[in-house]
PDB file of C-alpha atoms in Angstrom:
ATOM      1  CA  MET A   1      77.500 196.568 204.985  1.00 43.00           C
ATOM      2  CA  ASN A   2      80.397 196.675 207.439  1.00 42.00           C
ATOM      3  CA  ARG A   3      82.684 195.015 204.848  1.00 44.00           C
ATOM      4  CA  ILE A   4      81.912 197.699 202.286  1.00 45.00           C
ATOM      5  CA  SER A   5      82.655 200.548 204.676  1.00 38.00           C
ATOM      6  CA  THR A   6      85.892 198.853 205.789  1.00 37.00           C
ATOM      7  CA  SER A   7      86.971 198.381 202.154  1.00 39.00           C
ATOM      8  CA  LEU A   8      86.087 201.980 201.414  1.00 39.00           C
ATOM      9  CA  ALA A   9      88.119 203.194 204.404  1.00 40.00           C
ATOM     10  CA  VAL A  10      91.128 201.170 203.234  1.00 38.00           C
ATOM     11  CA  ALA A  11      90.799 202.597 199.712  1.00 40.00           C
ATOM     12  CA  VAL A  12      90.585 206.166 201.043  1.00 39.00           C
ATOM     13  CA  ALA A  13      93.648 205.603 203.240  1.00 38.00           C
ATOM     14  CA  ALA A  14      95.592 204.180 200.278  1.00 41.00           C
ATOM     15  CA  PHE A  15      94.594 207.151 198.105  1.00 41.00           C
ATOM     16  CA  ALA A  16      95.631 209.580 200.849  1.00 40.00           C
ATOM     17  CA  GLY A  17      99.041 207.873 200.938  1.00 42.00           C
ATOM     18  CA  LEU A  18      99.446 208.410 197.196  1.00 43.00           C
ATOM     19  CA  THR A  19      98.505 212.058 197.599  1.00 44.00           C
ATOM     20  CA  LEU A  20     101.223 212.550 200.206  1.00 38.00           C
ATOM     21  CA  GLN A  21     103.784 211.064 197.837  1.00 46.00           C
ATOM     22  CA  ALA A  22     102.660 213.384 195.044  1.00 45.00           C
ATOM     23  CA  GLU A  23     103.034 216.388 197.375  1.00 60.00           C
ATOM     24  CA  ASP A  24     106.641 215.326 198.002  1.00 60.00           C
ATOM     25  CA  PHE A  25     107.598 216.942 194.714  1.00 87.00           C
ATOM     26  CA  GLN A  26     106.783 220.554 195.680  1.00 86.00           C
ATOM     27  CA  PRO A  27     109.676 220.965 198.163  1.00 87.00           C
ATOM     28  CA  LEU A  28     111.920 218.886 195.892  1.00 87.00           C
ATOM     29  CA  MET A  29     111.283 221.132 192.893  1.00 89.00           C
ATOM     30  CA  LYS A  30     111.722 224.273 195.018  1.00 87.00           C
ATOM     31  CA  ALA A  31     115.137 223.019 196.204  1.00 86.00           C
ATOM     32  CA  THR A  32     116.079 222.043 192.651  1.00 87.00           C
ATOM     33  CA  ARG A  33     115.153 225.458 191.215  1.00 88.00           C
ATOM     34  CA  THR A  34     117.195 227.115 193.966  1.00 85.00           C
ATOM     35  CA  THR A  35     120.210 224.856 193.363  1.00 84.00           C
ATOM     36  CA  TRP A  36     120.083 224.740 189.552  1.00 87.00           C
ATOM     37  CA  PRO A  37     117.776 227.512 188.292  1.00 88.00           C
ATOM     38  CA  GLU A  38     118.804 227.025 184.655  1.00 90.00           C
ATOM     39  CA  LYS A  39     118.264 223.244 184.670  1.00 91.00           C
ATOM     40  CA  GLN A  40     114.851 222.429 183.180  1.00 92.00           C
ATOM     41  CA  HIS A  41     115.299 218.876 181.860  1.00 95.00           C
ATOM     42  CA  ILE A  42     114.347 216.188 184.392  1.00 96.00           C
ATOM     43  CA  GLY A  43     115.053 212.489 183.941  1.00 96.00           C
ATOM     44  CA  VAL A  44     112.885 209.774 185.507  1.00 96.00           C
ATOM     45  CA  ILE A  45     113.383 206.014 185.399  1.00 96.00           C
ATOM     46  CA  CYS A  46     110.244 204.094 186.308  1.00 95.00           C
ATOM     47  CA  ASP A  47     107.566 201.615 185.364  1.00 95.00           C
ATOM     48  CA  TYR A  48     105.514 204.283 183.613  1.00 95.00           C
ATOM     49  CA  ASN A  49     102.209 202.372 183.665  1.00 94.00           C
ATOM     50  CA  ALA A  50     102.415 201.902 187.445  1.00 94.00           C
ATOM     51  CA  SER A  51     103.901 205.342 188.205  1.00 94.00           C
ATOM     52  CA  GLN A  52     102.041 207.575 185.761  1.00 94.00           C
ATOM     53  CA  ALA A  53     100.258 209.472 188.573  1.00 93.00           C
ATOM     54  CA  GLN A  54     103.605 210.283 190.227  1.00 94.00           C
ATOM     55  CA  VAL A  55     105.090 211.440 186.905  1.00 94.00           C
ATOM     56  CA  MET A  56     102.070 213.715 186.417  1.00 93.00           C
ATOM     57  CA  ALA A  57     102.484 215.076 189.967  1.00 93.00           C
ATOM     58  CA  LEU A  58     106.168 215.775 189.246  1.00 94.00           C
ATOM     59  CA  ALA A  59     105.186 217.515 185.998  1.00 93.00           C
ATOM     60  CA  LYS A  60     102.742 219.739 187.881  1.00 92.00           C
ATOM     61  CA  ALA A  61     105.395 220.600 190.478  1.00 92.00           C
ATOM     62  CA  ALA A  62     108.022 221.283 187.784  1.00 92.00           C
ATOM     63  CA  GLY A  63     105.673 223.581 185.869  1.00 90.00           C
ATOM     64  CA  GLU A  64     105.648 224.849 182.320  1.00 89.00           C
ATOM     65  CA  GLY A  65     108.959 225.236 180.558  1.00 90.00           C
ATOM     66  CA  SER A  66     110.374 222.026 182.000  1.00 93.00           C
ATOM     67  CA  LEU A  67     110.788 218.728 180.171  1.00 94.00           C
ATOM     68  CA  ILE A  68     110.589 215.314 181.815  1.00 94.00           C
ATOM     69  CA  THR A  69     112.190 212.432 179.947  1.00 94.00           C
ATOM     70  CA  VAL A  70     110.897 209.106 181.237  1.00 95.00           C
ATOM     71  CA  ALA A  71     112.852 205.900 180.672  1.00 95.00           C
ATOM     72  CA  ASP A  72     110.025 203.373 180.890  1.00 94.00           C
ATOM     73  CA  THR A  73     111.256 200.080 182.295  1.00 93.00           C
ATOM     74  CA  ARG A  74     109.790 197.513 184.647  1.00 93.00           C
ATOM     75  CA  ARG A  75     112.860 195.575 185.751  1.00 94.00           C
ATOM     76  CA  PRO A  76     116.052 196.551 187.597  1.00 94.00           C
ATOM     77  CA  GLU A  77     118.232 194.627 185.149  1.00 94.00           C
ATOM     78  CA  TYR A  78     117.513 197.377 182.608  1.00 95.00           C
ATOM     79  CA  ALA A  79     118.830 200.096 184.940  1.00 94.00           C
ATOM     80  CA  ALA A  80     122.027 200.640 182.925  1.00 94.00           C
ATOM     81  CA  SER A  81     120.207 200.985 179.590  1.00 95.00           C
ATOM     82  CA  ALA A  82     117.611 203.281 181.201  1.00 95.00           C
ATOM     83  CA  ALA A  83     120.389 205.429 182.697  1.00 95.00           C
ATOM     84  CA  HIS A  84     122.115 205.671 179.313  1.00 95.00           C
ATOM     85  CA  LEU A  85     118.806 206.652 177.697  1.00 95.00           C
ATOM     86  CA  ILE A  86     118.387 209.460 180.260  1.00 96.00           C
ATOM     87  CA  ALA A  87     121.993 210.638 179.755  1.00 95.00           C
ATOM     88  CA  ASN A  88     121.792 210.401 175.950  1.00 94.00           C
ATOM     89  CA  HIS A  89     118.642 212.543 175.982  1.00 94.00           C
ATOM     90  CA  LYS A  90     120.706 215.072 177.967  1.00 94.00           C
ATOM     91  CA  ALA A  91     118.635 215.255 181.154  1.00 95.00           C
ATOM     92  CA  ASP A  92     120.094 217.685 183.672  1.00 95.00           C
ATOM     93  CA  TYR A  93     119.302 215.468 186.684  1.00 94.00           C
ATOM     94  CA  LEU A  94     117.374 212.345 187.701  1.00 95.00           C
ATOM     95  CA  VAL A  95     114.430 212.406 190.121  1.00 95.00           C
ATOM     96  CA  LEU A  96     113.688 209.190 191.993  1.00 93.00           C
ATOM     97  CA  LEU A  97     109.965 208.531 192.391  1.00 92.00           C
ATOM     98  CA  PRO A  98     109.143 207.472 195.968  1.00 88.00           C
ATOM     99  CA  GLY A  99     106.506 204.893 195.003  1.00 87.00           C
ATOM    100  CA  ASP A 100     107.972 203.226 191.918  1.00 92.00           C
ATOM    101  CA  ARG A 101     108.676 199.567 192.698  1.00 91.00           C
ATOM    102  CA  PRO A 102     111.806 198.903 190.628  1.00 93.00           C
ATOM    103  CA  PHE A 103     113.428 202.371 190.849  1.00 94.00           C
ATOM    104  CA  ARG A 104     112.308 204.070 194.100  1.00 91.00           C
ATOM    105  CA  ASP A 105     114.660 205.460 196.743  1.00 88.00           C
ATOM    106  CA  GLY A 106     116.480 202.506 198.299  1.00 87.00           C
ATOM    107  CA  SER A 107     115.835 200.014 195.502  1.00 93.00           C
ATOM    108  CA  PHE A 108     118.584 198.019 193.803  1.00 93.00           C
ATOM    109  CA  GLY A 109     117.506 199.380 190.394  1.00 94.00           C
ATOM    110  CA  ALA A 110     117.852 202.981 191.592  1.00 93.00           C
ATOM    111  CA  THR A 111     121.327 202.272 192.979  1.00 93.00           C
ATOM    112  CA  LEU A 112     122.447 200.876 189.610  1.00 94.00           C
ATOM    113  CA  ALA A 113     120.912 203.786 187.687  1.00 94.00           C
ATOM    114  CA  ILE A 114     122.430 206.441 189.982  1.00 93.00           C
ATOM    115  CA  SER A 115     125.839 204.817 189.608  1.00 91.00           C
ATOM    116  CA  GLN A 116     125.633 204.771 185.809  1.00 93.00           C
ATOM    117  CA  LEU A 117     124.339 208.338 185.629  1.00 93.00           C
ATOM    118  CA  GLY A 118     127.066 209.522 187.996  1.00 89.00           C
ATOM    119  CA  LEU A 119     129.643 208.244 185.515  1.00 90.00           C
ATOM    120  CA  ARG A 120     127.956 210.346 182.826  1.00 90.00           C
ATOM    121  CA  GLY A 121     127.794 213.513 184.987  1.00 89.00           C
ATOM    122  CA  VAL A 122     124.042 213.409 185.670  1.00 92.00           C
ATOM    123  CA  PRO A 123     123.210 213.841 189.384  1.00 92.00           C
ATOM    124  CA  ALA A 124     120.253 212.168 191.093  1.00 93.00           C
ATOM    125  CA  ILE A 125     117.904 213.589 193.721  1.00 91.00           C
ATOM    126  CA  GLY A 126     115.325 211.869 195.910  1.00 90.00           C
ATOM    127  CA  THR A 127     112.647 212.361 198.525  1.00 87.00           C
ATOM    128  CA  THR A 128     113.995 210.165 201.353  1.00 87.00           C
ATOM    129  CA  ALA A 129     117.220 209.902 203.338  1.00 86.00           C
ATOM    130  CA  VAL A 130     118.092 206.522 201.816  1.00 89.00           C
ATOM    131  CA  ALA A 131     118.590 208.203 198.412  1.00 89.00           C
ATOM    132  CA  LEU A 132     121.775 209.824 199.754  1.00 86.00           C
ATOM    133  CA  LYS A 133     123.213 206.419 200.643  1.00 87.00           C
ATOM    134  CA  GLN A 134     122.618 205.395 197.037  1.00 87.00           C
ATOM    135  CA  GLY A 135     124.542 208.361 195.651  1.00 87.00           C
ATOM    136  CA  ALA A 136     121.897 211.087 195.265  1.00 88.00           C
ATOM    137  CA  VAL A 137     123.262 214.608 195.775  1.00 88.00           C
ATOM    138  CA  PHE A 138     120.333 215.820 197.871  1.00 85.00           C
ATOM    139  CA  SER A 139     116.937 214.733 199.103  1.00 83.00           C
ATOM    140  CA  VAL A 140     113.896 216.607 200.386  1.00 83.00           C
ATOM    141  CA  GLY A 141     110.243 215.731 200.885  1.00 79.00           C
ATOM    142  CA  ASP A 142     107.854 214.017 203.259  1.00 75.00           C
ATOM    143  CA  GLY A 143     110.436 211.241 203.663  1.00 76.00           C
ATOM    144  CA  THR A 144     112.883 213.790 205.144  1.00 78.00           C
ATOM    145  CA  GLN A 145     110.215 215.647 207.157  1.00 77.00           C
ATOM    146  CA  GLY A 146     110.738 218.628 204.832  1.00 76.00           C
ATOM    147  CA  GLU A 147     114.426 218.963 205.704  1.00 80.00           C
ATOM    148  CA  VAL A 148     116.913 219.276 202.838  1.00 81.00           C
ATOM    149  CA  LEU A 149     119.486 216.508 203.236  1.00 79.00           C
ATOM    150  CA  VAL A 150     122.735 216.941 201.308  1.00 81.00           C
ATOM    151  CA  THR A 151     125.406 214.355 200.614  1.00 75.00           C
ATOM    152  CA  ASP A 152     128.729 214.812 202.407  1.00 69.00           C
ATOM    153  CA  ARG A 153     130.363 215.438 199.036  1.00 57.00           C
ATOM    154  CA  LEU A 154     128.482 218.733 198.646  1.00 51.00           C
ATOM    155  CA  ILE A 155     128.693 220.088 202.186  1.00 47.00           C
ATOM    156  CA  GLY A 156     130.789 223.260 202.195  1.00 44.00           C
ATOM    157  CA  THR A 157     130.637 223.830 198.460  1.00 40.00           C
ATOM    158  CA  VAL A 158     129.264 227.123 197.246  1.00 35.00           C
ATOM    159  CA  ASP A 159     128.018 226.016 193.846  1.00 43.00           C
ATOM    160  CA  VAL A 160     127.305 222.837 191.930  1.00 42.00           C
ATOM    161  CA  ILE A 161     128.366 223.149 188.311  1.00 38.00           C
ATOM    162  CA  LEU A 162     126.693 220.911 185.768  1.00 35.00           C
ATOM    163  CA  PRO A 163     127.100 220.920 181.987  1.00 32.00           C
ATOM    164  CA  ASN A 164     124.533 223.027 180.131  1.00 30.00           C
ATOM    165  CA  ARG A 165     122.541 220.731 177.856  1.00 30.00           C
ATOM    166  CA  ALA A 166     119.809 221.164 175.233  1.00 34.00           C
ATOM    167  CA  LEU A 167     116.352 219.642 175.682  1.00 32.00           C
ATOM    168  CA  ALA A 168     115.523 216.375 173.915  1.00 32.00           C
ATOM    169  CA  GLN A 169     112.896 216.489 171.174  1.00 37.00           C
ATOM    170  CA  LYS A 170     111.948 212.906 170.161  1.00 39.00           C
ATOM    171  CA  ALA A 171     109.924 210.437 172.213  1.00 42.00           C
ATOM    172  CA  SER A 172     107.506 207.572 171.750  1.00 55.00           C
ATOM    173  CA  LEU A 173     104.859 209.440 173.793  1.00 56.00           C
ATOM    174  CA  VAL A 174     104.745 213.156 174.510  1.00 59.00           C
ATOM    175  CA  LEU A 175     102.233 214.640 176.970  1.00 59.00           C
ATOM    176  CA  ARG A 176     101.626 218.376 177.301  1.00 61.00           C
ATOM    177  CA  GLN A 177      99.149 220.163 179.545  1.00 65.00           C
ATOM    178  CA  GLU A 178      98.881 223.779 180.571  1.00 68.00           C
ATOM    179  CA  GLY A 179     100.728 224.544 183.813  1.00 71.00           C
ATOM    180  CA  MET A 180     102.781 221.346 183.679  1.00 74.00           C
ATOM    181  CA  ALA A 181     106.146 220.202 182.420  1.00 76.00           C
ATOM    182  CA  THR A 182     106.171 218.351 179.091  1.00 74.00           C
ATOM    183  CA  ILE A 183     106.569 214.601 179.578  1.00 77.00           C
ATOM    184  CA  ALA A 184     108.430 212.482 176.979  1.00 75.00           C
ATOM    185  CA  VAL A 185     108.262 208.712 177.547  1.00 79.00           C
ATOM    186  CA  HIS A 186     110.848 206.367 175.986  1.00 79.00           C
ATOM    187  CA  SER A 187     111.084 202.604 176.357  1.00 77.00           C
ATOM    188  CA  ALA A 188     114.374 201.546 177.967  1.00 75.00           C
ATOM    189  CA  GLU A 189     113.832 197.839 177.357  1.00 71.00           C
TER     190      GLU A 189
END
C-alpha cells in the first residue's frame, strides 16, 4: 500500500511540474502582445508527440486569432530544416517550449534553430534566462521568476520592427478549438 501512495505522490508532483510549465506561456504571450501586437503567427519547433500538451497550453495562452505553425522533429540535426520550414511558412516569431527535449531553452537544437531563424529575420523568445544566451530576443516565465529579460541588443531601443507577413494555410494536421490559437503541424524531417 505504501508503494502505491508513493508512486501516486510522484505522479502528482510530476503533473504539477507540467502544469507550471504550461502556465509559463501566460506572461510570455502578454509580453509578446505588448511588444508585437500585430504579430499573430507563432512558430514552434518540437517533438510534437512528446510536447503536444505544451503546444496546447501555448495555443490557449495565445488565444483565438493566432496561428501556431509547428515544425515536428525529434532530432537536433533537423534544426536547420525545421527553422527553414518555420520561416517559409512566414511565422512572425519562434517560441521555445521549456520541456521539449530536443528544442528547449538551452538545448543544442534550439541554438541551431535560433541561429538559422535569425538569418531569416525571425526572432525567438523563451521562458528561461538561458534562451537569451542562445540568441532569443527576450524571455519571461517561471524560469525568469516572472521578470522580462531582454537581450543586450534590444536594450535602449524604442521599437522592434519585424516584416509583416501573411498567415500560412496548409499543414499536415490542423487543430482548432474555441478560445485557442489554430495549430498547424508540419513534419520537418
